[in-house]
Amino acid sequence: MSGMPVVPSAGELRKIVAGDPRGYAQRWSFGVPSWRHASEGGFRRARYEVVRIDEPTARHYVTSQHYLSGWPASIHRFGMLDTEAVPGPDDQTVQGHVLVGVVVLASPMNERVLTVPFPQLVPSAHALNALTHSYRSPMERSVSRPC
C-alpha cells in the first residue's frame, strides 16, 4: 500500500461493530486507534511468540501504548513478541524481541462485570488460575519437564 491510513467505510464499520470484520484489524499505538486490512500483509502466526511477562513490563506497555490509562488488578499477564522485527530505539523488548501486544487477565472491580453478560458464571480466581495454569508457550513446550 502507499502508506496512507486504511479506514473502513461507514458500512464496513457497521459490520465490524456487528462482529463481522471482513479483513480489517484494529491496532492501537500510543493511545491512537488505526485500522489495517489483510491486503497489507495479514497476520502470519509463525512470526510471533506468546510468553508470560511480569507486571512492570505489561503495565508500561499498556499504559503507554493503549487507550487504557489506568491499571487493573492484574492476575496473569502475557506478551506477544515479534520474533522477526528489529528493535528500534522506542521499542519495548522482552527476551530480545519486540513486544507488540499484551493481554492482562485481571480481577474486576465488581463481579457484575462478569455475571451480567454471563449469568450462569460463578466468578472464581480458581477458574482463572486453572485456565492459565495449563498454558505453556511453544518455547516452554519444547523443554522436557519431569512428570
Coordinates of C-alpha atoms in Angstrom, one line a residue:
M1 CA 0.0 0.0 0.0
S2 CA 1.0 3.6 -0.3
G3 CA 1.4 4.3 3.4
M4 CA -1.9 6.1 3.6
P5 CA -4.0 5.0 6.6
V6 CA -6.7 2.5 5.8
V7 CA -10.1 3.5 7.2
P8 CA -13.1 1.2 6.8
S9 CA -16.1 2.8 5.2
A10 CA -19.2 3.6 7.3
G11 CA -20.9 0.4 6.1
E12 CA -17.8 -1.6 6.8
L13 CA -17.6 -0.1 10.3
R14 CA -21.2 -1.1 11.0
K15 CA -20.3 -4.7 10.0
I16 CA -17.2 -4.6 12.2
V17 CA -19.3 -3.4 15.2
A18 CA -21.8 -6.2 14.5
G19 CA -18.9 -8.7 14.7
D20 CA -18.0 -9.1 11.0
P21 CA -14.6 -7.6 10.5
R22 CA -14.2 -8.6 6.8
G23 CA -10.4 -8.5 6.8
Y24 CA -9.9 -5.4 9.0
A25 CA -8.0 -5.4 12.3
Q26 CA -7.9 -2.6 14.7
R27 CA -4.5 -1.6 16.1
W28 CA -3.5 0.8 18.9
S29 CA -0.3 2.8 19.1
F30 CA 0.3 5.4 21.8
G31 CA -3.4 5.6 22.5
V32 CA -4.5 6.2 18.9
P33 CA -6.6 3.5 17.1
S34 CA -5.9 2.7 13.4
W35 CA -7.2 0.0 11.1
R36 CA -5.2 -2.4 8.8
H37 CA -6.6 -4.5 6.1
A38 CA -5.5 -8.1 5.4
S39 CA -4.3 -6.9 2.0
E40 CA -1.5 -5.1 3.8
G41 CA 0.1 -8.5 4.6
G42 CA -2.2 -10.0 7.1
F43 CA -1.1 -11.9 10.2
R44 CA 1.5 -14.7 10.0
R45 CA 1.3 -16.7 13.2
A46 CA 4.8 -18.2 12.9
R47 CA 6.3 -14.7 13.3
Y48 CA 5.0 -14.3 16.8
E49 CA 5.6 -15.9 20.2
V50 CA 3.3 -15.5 23.3
V51 CA 5.1 -15.6 26.7
R52 CA 4.3 -14.8 30.3
I53 CA 5.5 -11.4 31.3
D54 CA 6.0 -9.6 34.6
E55 CA 3.7 -6.9 35.8
P56 CA 6.0 -3.9 35.4
T57 CA 6.6 -4.8 31.7
A58 CA 2.9 -5.3 31.0
R59 CA 2.0 -2.1 32.8
H60 CA 4.5 0.0 31.0
Y61 CA 3.3 -1.3 27.6
V62 CA -0.4 -1.0 28.3
T63 CA -0.3 2.5 29.8
S64 CA 2.0 3.9 27.1
Q65 CA 0.5 2.2 24.0
H66 CA -3.1 1.5 24.7
Y67 CA -6.2 3.5 25.4
L68 CA -6.2 2.2 29.0
S69 CA -4.5 4.9 31.1
G70 CA -5.1 3.1 34.4
W71 CA -4.1 -0.4 35.6
P72 CA -6.4 -3.2 36.6
A73 CA -5.8 -5.7 39.5
S74 CA -3.8 -8.0 37.2
I75 CA -3.5 -11.7 37.9
H76 CA -1.8 -13.0 34.8
R77 CA 0.0 -11.2 32.0
F78 CA 1.0 -12.4 28.6
G79 CA 3.0 -10.6 25.9
M80 CA 3.1 -11.1 22.2
L81 CA 6.6 -10.9 20.7
D82 CA 7.5 -10.2 17.1
T83 CA 10.4 -12.6 16.6
E84 CA 11.4 -11.1 13.3
A85 CA 11.3 -7.3 13.9
V86 CA 14.5 -5.4 14.5
P87 CA 14.1 -3.5 17.8
G88 CA 14.0 0.3 17.3
P89 CA 15.1 2.9 19.9
D90 CA 11.5 3.3 21.2
D91 CA 10.5 -0.4 21.2
Q92 CA 9.9 -2.3 24.4
T93 CA 11.6 -5.7 24.2
V94 CA 11.2 -9.0 26.1
Q95 CA 13.8 -11.8 25.7
G96 CA 15.4 -9.7 22.9
H97 CA 12.2 -9.5 20.8
V98 CA 9.9 -6.5 20.2
L99 CA 6.8 -6.6 22.4
V100 CA 3.8 -5.9 20.1
G101 CA 0.9 -6.8 22.3
V102 CA -0.2 -7.5 25.9
V103 CA -3.2 -9.3 27.4
V104 CA -3.9 -8.8 31.1
L105 CA -6.2 -11.2 32.9
A106 CA -7.5 -9.2 35.9
S107 CA -9.9 -9.3 38.8
P108 CA -12.8 -7.0 38.0
M109 CA -13.7 -4.3 40.5
N110 CA -17.2 -5.7 40.6
E111 CA -18.4 -9.3 39.9
R112 CA -21.3 -7.9 37.9
V113 CA -18.8 -7.1 35.1
L114 CA -18.8 -10.9 34.6
T115 CA -22.2 -12.0 35.7
V116 CA -24.3 -9.6 33.7
P117 CA -23.1 -10.8 30.3
F118 CA -22.6 -14.4 31.6
P119 CA -25.5 -15.0 34.2
Q120 CA -24.5 -18.7 34.8
L121 CA -20.9 -17.8 35.5
V122 CA -19.7 -18.2 39.1
P123 CA -16.6 -15.8 39.3
S124 CA -13.7 -17.5 40.8
A125 CA -9.9 -16.9 41.0
H126 CA -9.6 -20.7 40.8
A127 CA -11.2 -20.8 37.4
L128 CA -8.9 -18.1 36.1
N129 CA -5.8 -19.9 37.6
A130 CA -6.9 -23.2 36.1
L131 CA -7.2 -21.6 32.7
T132 CA -3.8 -20.0 32.7
H133 CA -2.0 -22.8 34.6
S134 CA -2.4 -25.1 31.6
Y135 CA -0.9 -22.5 29.2
R136 CA 2.6 -23.2 28.1
S137 CA 4.3 -21.3 25.3
P138 CA 5.8 -23.2 22.4
M139 CA 9.2 -22.3 23.9
E140 CA 8.1 -23.9 27.2
R141 CA 6.7 -26.9 25.4
S142 CA 10.0 -27.7 23.7
V143 CA 11.7 -28.1 27.1
S144 CA 11.3 -31.5 28.6
R145 CA 9.7 -31.5 32.0
P146 CA 9.6 -34.3 34.5
C147 CA 6.1 -35.8 35.1

